[in-house]
Coordinates of N, CA, C and O in Angstrom, one line a residue:
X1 N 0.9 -1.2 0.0 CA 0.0 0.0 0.0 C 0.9 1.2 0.0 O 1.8 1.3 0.8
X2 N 0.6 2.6 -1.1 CA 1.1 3.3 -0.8 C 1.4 4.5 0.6 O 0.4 4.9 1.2
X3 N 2.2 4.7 0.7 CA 2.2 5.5 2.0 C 2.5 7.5 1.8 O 3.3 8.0 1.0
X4 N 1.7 8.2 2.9 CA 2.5 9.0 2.9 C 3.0 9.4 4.2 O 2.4 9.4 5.3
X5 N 4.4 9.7 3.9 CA 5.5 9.9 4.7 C 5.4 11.7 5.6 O 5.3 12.8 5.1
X6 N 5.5 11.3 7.0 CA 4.4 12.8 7.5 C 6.1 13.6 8.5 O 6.3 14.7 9.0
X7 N 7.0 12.3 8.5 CA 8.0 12.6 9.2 C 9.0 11.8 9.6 O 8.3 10.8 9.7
X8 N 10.1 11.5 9.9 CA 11.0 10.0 10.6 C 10.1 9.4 10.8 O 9.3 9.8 11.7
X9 N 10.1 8.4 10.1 CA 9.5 7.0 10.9 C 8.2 6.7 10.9 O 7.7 5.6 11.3
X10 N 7.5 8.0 10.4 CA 6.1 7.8 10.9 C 5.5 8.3 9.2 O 6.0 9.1 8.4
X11 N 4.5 7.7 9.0 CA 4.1 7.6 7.7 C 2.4 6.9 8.0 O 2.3 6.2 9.0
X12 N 1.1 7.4 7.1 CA 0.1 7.5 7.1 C -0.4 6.6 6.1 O 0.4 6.6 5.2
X13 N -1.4 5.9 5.9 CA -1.6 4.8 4.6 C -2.4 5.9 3.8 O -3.4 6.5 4.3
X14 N -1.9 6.2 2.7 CA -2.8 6.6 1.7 C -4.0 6.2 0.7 O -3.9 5.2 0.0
X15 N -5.2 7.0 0.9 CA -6.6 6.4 0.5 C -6.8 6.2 -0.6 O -6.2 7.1 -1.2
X16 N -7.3 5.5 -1.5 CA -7.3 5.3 -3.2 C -8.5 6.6 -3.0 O -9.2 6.8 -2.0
X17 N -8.6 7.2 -3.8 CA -9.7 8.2 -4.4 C -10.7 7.2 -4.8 O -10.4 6.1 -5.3
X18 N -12.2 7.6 -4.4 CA -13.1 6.8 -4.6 C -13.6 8.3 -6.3 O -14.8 8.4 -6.8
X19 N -12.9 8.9 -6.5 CA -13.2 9.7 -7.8 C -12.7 8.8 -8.7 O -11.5 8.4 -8.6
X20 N -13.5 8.4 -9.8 CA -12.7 7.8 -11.0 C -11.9 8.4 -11.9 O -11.1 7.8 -12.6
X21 N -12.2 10.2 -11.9 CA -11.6 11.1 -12.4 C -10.4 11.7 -12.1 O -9.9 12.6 -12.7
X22 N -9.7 11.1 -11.1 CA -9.3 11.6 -10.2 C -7.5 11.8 -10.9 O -6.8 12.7 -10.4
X23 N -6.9 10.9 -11.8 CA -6.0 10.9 -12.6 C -5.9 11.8 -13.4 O -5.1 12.7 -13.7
X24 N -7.3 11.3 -14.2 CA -7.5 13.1 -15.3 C -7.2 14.2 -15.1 O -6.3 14.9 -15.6
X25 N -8.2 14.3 -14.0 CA -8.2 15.7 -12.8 C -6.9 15.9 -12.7 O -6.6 16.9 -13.3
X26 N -5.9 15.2 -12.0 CA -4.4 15.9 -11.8 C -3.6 15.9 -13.1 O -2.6 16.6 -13.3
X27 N -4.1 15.1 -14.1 CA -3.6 15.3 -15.2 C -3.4 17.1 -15.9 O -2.6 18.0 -16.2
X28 N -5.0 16.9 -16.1 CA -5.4 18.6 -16.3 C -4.8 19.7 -15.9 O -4.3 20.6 -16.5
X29 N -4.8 19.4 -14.5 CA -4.3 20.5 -13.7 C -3.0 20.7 -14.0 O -2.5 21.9 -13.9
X30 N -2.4 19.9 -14.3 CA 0.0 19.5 -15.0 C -0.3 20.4 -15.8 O 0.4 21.4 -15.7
X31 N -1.3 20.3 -17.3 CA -1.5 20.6 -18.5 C -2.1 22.1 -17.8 O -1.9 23.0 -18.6
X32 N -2.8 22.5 -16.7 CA -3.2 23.8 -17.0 C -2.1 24.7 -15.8 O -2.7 25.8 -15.5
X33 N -1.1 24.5 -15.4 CA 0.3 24.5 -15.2 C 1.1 25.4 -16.2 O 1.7 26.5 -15.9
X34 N 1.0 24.9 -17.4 CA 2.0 24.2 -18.2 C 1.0 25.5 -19.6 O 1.6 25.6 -20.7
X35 N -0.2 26.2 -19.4 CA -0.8 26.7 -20.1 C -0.6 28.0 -19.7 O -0.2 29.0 -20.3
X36 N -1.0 27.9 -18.5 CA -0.4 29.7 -17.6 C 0.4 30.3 -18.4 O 0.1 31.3 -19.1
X37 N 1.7 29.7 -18.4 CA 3.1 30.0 -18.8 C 3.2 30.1 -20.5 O 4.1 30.7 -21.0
X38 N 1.9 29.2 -21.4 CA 2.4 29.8 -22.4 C 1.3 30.4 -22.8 O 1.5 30.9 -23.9
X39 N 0.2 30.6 -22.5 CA -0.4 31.8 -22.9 C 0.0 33.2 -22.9 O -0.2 34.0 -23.8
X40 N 1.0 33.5 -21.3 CA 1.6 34.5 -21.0 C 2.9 35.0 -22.1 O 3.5 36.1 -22.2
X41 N 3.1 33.8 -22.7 CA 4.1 34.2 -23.6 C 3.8 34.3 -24.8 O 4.4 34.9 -25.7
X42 N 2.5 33.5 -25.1 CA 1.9 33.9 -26.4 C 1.7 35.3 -26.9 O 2.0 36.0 -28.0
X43 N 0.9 35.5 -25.5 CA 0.4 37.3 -25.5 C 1.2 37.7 -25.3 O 0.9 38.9 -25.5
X44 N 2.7 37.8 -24.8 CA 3.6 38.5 -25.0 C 4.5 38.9 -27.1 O 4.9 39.8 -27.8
X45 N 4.1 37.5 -27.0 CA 4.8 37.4 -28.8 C 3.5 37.9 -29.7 O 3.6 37.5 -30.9
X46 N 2.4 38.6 -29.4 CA 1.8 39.0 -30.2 C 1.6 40.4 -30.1 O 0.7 41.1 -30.6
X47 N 2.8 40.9 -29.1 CA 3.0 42.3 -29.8 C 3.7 42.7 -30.2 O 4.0 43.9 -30.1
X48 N 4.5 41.4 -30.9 CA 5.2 42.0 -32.5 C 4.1 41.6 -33.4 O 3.3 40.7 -33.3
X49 N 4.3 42.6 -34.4 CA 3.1 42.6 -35.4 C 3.2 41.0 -36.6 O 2.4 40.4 -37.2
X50 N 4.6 41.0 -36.6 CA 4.7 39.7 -37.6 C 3.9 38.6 -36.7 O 2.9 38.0 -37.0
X51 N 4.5 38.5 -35.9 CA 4.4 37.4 -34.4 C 2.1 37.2 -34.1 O 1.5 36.2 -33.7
X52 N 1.8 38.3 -34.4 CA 0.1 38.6 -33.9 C -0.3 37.4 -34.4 O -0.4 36.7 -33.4
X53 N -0.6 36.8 -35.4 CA -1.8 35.7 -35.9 C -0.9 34.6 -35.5 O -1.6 33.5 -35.3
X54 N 0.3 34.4 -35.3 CA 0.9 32.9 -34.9 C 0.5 32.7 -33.2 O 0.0 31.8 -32.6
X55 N 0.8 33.8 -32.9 CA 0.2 33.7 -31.0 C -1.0 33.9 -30.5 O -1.3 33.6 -29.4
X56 N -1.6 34.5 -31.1 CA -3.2 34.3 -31.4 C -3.5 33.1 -31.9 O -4.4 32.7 -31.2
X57 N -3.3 32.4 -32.7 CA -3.4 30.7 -33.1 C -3.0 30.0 -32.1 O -3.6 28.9 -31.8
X58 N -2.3 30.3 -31.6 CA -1.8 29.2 -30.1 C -2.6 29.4 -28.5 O -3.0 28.7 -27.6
X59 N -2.6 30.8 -28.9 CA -3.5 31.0 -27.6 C -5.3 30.1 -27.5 O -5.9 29.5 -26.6
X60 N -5.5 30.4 -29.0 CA -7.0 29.6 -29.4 C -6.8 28.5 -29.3 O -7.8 27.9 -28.8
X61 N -5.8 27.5 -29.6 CA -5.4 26.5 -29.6 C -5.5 26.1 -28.5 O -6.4 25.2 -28.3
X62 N -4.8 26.5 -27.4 CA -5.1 26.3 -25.6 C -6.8 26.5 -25.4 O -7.5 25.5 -25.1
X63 N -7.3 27.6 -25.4 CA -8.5 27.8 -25.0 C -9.4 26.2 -25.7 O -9.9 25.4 -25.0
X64 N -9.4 26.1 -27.0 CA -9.8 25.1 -27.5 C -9.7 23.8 -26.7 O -10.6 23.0 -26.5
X65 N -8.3 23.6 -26.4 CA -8.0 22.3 -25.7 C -8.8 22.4 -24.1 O -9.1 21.3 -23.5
X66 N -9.0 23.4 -23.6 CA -9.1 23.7 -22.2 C -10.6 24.0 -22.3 O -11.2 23.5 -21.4
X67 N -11.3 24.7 -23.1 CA -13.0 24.6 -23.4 C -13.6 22.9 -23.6 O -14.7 22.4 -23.2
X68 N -12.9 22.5 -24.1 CA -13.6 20.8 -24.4 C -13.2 19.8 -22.8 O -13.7 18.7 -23.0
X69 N -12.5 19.8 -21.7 CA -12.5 19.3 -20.7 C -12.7 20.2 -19.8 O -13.3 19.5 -19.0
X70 N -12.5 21.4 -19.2 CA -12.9 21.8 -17.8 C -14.0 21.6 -17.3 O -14.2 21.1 -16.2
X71 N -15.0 22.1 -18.1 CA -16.7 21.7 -17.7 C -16.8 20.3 -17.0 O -17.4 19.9 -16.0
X72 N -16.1 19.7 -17.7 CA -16.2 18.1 -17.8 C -15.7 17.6 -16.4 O -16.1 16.5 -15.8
X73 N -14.7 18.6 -16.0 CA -13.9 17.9 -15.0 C -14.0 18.8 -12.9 O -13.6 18.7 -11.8
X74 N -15.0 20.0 -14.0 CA -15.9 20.6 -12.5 C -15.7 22.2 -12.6 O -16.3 22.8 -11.7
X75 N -14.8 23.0 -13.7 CA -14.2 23.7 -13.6 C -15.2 24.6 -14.6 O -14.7 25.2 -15.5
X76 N -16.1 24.7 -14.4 CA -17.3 25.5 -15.5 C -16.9 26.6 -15.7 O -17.3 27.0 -16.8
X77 N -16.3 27.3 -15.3 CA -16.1 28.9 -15.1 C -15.0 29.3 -16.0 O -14.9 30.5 -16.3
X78 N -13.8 28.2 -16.5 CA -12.8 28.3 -17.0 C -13.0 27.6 -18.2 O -12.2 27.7 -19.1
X79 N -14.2 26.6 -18.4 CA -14.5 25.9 -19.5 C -15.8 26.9 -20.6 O -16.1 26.9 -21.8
X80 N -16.3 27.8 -19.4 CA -16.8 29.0 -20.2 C -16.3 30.4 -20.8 O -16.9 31.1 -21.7
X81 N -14.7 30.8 -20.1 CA -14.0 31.8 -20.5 C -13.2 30.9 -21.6 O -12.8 31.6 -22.6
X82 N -12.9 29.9 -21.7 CA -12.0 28.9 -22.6 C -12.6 29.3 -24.1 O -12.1 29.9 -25.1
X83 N -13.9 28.7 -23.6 CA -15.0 28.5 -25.0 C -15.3 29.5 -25.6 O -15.3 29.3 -26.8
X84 N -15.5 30.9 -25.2 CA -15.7 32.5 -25.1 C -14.4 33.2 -26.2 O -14.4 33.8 -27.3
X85 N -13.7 32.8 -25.6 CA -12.2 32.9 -26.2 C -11.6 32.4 -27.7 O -11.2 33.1 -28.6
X86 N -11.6 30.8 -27.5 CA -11.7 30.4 -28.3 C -12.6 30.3 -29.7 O -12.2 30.0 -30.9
X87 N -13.7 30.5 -29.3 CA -15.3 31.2 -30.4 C -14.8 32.5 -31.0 O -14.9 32.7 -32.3
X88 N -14.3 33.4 -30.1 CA -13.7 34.7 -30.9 C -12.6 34.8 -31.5 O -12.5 35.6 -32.4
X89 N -11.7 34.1 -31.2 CA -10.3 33.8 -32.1 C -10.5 33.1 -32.9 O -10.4 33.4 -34.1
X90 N -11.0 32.0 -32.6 CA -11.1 31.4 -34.5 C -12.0 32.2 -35.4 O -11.8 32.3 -36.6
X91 N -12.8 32.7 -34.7 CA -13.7 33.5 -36.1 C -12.2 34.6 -36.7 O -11.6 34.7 -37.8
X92 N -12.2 35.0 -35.5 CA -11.2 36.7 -36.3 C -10.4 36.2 -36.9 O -10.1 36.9 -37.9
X93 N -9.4 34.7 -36.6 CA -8.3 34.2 -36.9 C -9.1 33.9 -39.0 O -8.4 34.1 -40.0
X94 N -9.9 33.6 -39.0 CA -10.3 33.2 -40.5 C -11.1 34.3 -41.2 O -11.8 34.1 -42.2
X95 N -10.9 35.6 -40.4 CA -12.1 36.7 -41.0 C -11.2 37.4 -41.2 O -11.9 38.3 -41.6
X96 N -9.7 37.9 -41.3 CA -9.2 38.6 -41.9 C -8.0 39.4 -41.4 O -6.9 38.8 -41.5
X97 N -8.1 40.7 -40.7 CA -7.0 41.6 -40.1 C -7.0 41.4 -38.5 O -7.8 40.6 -38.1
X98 N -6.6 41.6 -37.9 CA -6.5 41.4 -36.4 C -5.6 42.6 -35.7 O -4.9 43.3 -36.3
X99 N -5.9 42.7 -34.2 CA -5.6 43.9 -33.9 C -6.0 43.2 -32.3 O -7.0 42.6 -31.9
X100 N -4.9 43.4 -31.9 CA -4.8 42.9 -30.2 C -5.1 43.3 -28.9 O -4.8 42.8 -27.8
X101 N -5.9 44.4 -29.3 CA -6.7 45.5 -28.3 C -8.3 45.0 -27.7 O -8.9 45.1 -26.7
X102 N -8.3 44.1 -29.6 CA -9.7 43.3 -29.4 C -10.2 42.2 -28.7 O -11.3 41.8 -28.6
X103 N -8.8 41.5 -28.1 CA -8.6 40.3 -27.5 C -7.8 40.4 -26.1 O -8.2 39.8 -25.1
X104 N -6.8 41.2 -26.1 CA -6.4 41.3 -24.8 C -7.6 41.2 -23.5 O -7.3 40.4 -22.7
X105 N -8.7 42.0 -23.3 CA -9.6 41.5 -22.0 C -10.0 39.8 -21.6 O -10.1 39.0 -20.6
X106 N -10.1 39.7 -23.2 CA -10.2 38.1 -22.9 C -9.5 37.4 -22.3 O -9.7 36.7 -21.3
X107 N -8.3 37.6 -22.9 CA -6.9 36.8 -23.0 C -6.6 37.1 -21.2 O -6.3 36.2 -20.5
X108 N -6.7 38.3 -20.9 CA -6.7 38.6 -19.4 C -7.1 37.3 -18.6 O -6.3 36.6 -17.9
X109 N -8.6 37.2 -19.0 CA -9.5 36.7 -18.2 C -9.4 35.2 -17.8 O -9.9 34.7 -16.8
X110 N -8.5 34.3 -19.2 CA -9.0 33.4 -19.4 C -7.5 33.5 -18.7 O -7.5 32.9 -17.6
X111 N -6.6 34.0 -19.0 CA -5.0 33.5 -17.9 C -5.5 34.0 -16.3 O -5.3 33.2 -15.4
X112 N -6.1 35.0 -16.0 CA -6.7 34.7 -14.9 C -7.6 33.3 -14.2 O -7.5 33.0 -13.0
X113 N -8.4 32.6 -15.2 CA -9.3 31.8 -14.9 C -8.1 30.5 -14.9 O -8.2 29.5 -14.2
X114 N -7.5 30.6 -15.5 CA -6.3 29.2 -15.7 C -5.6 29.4 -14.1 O -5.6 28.5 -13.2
X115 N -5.1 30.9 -14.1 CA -4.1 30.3 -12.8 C -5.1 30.5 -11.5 O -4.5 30.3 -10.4
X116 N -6.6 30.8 -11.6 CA -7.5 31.0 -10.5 C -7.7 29.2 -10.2 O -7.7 28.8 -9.0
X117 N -8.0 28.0 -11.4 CA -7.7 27.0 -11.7 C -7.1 26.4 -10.4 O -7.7 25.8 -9.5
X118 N -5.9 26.7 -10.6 CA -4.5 25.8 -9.9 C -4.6 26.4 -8.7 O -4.5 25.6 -7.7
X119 N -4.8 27.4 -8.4 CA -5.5 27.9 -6.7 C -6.3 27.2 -6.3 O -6.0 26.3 -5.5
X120 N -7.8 27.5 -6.8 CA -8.5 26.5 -6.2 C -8.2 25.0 -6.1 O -8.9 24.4 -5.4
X121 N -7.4 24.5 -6.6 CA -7.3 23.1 -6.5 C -5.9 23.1 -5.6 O -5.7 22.1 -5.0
X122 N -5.1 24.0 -5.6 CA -4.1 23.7 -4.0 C -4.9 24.0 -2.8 O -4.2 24.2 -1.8
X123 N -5.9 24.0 -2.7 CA -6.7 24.9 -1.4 C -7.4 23.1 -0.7 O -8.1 23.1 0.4

């Protein structure tokens, strides 16, 4: 049985999760980790003007991957700024010129909702 270790000598039996989700769930949370950090750098590389539609494509790219499981996994609030996000970048992304003034609140919101995410779940 696995154990966890609380101090010398002394160690606690660790409970299986009666969540079947519960792998996913920490899976997600690695991957939304691992999103913080590059959304923040997406939206940093999209204010070079060459740089705008390549990091705008990646940022939608995340929201996309992150709108199709958070709902799923309890996280509605971030599976609805994901969705929000991602609905408006792909349109603009296939509709023509772009301009980063139009996206940045989002883009705010949804890197806030990502690292509000991994808070609530260290708590």
């Amino acid at each position: 049985m696995d154990r966890l270790v609380l101090g010398p000598a002394m160690a606690a039996p660790v409970r299986p999760s009666n969540d079947p989700l519960a792998a996913i769930r920490r899976r997600f949370l690695e991957m939304v980790e691992g999103y913080v950090l590059d959304v923040a750098l997406h939206r940093r590389e999209a204010e070079t003007p060459a740089q705008l539609r390549p990091a705008l494509a990646g940022i939608a790219m995340i929201a996309h991957r992150v709108s199709g499981v958070a709902a799923t996994l309890g996280h509605e609030g971030l599976g609805e700024t994901a969705a929000a996000l991602d609905q408006k970048l792909t349109q603009a992304l296939k509709s023509g010129p772009l301009n980063l003034r139009e996206f940045d609140g989002m883009i705010v919101l949804f890197h806030s909702a990502l690292s509000n995410t991994l808070d609530e779940a260290a708590t």
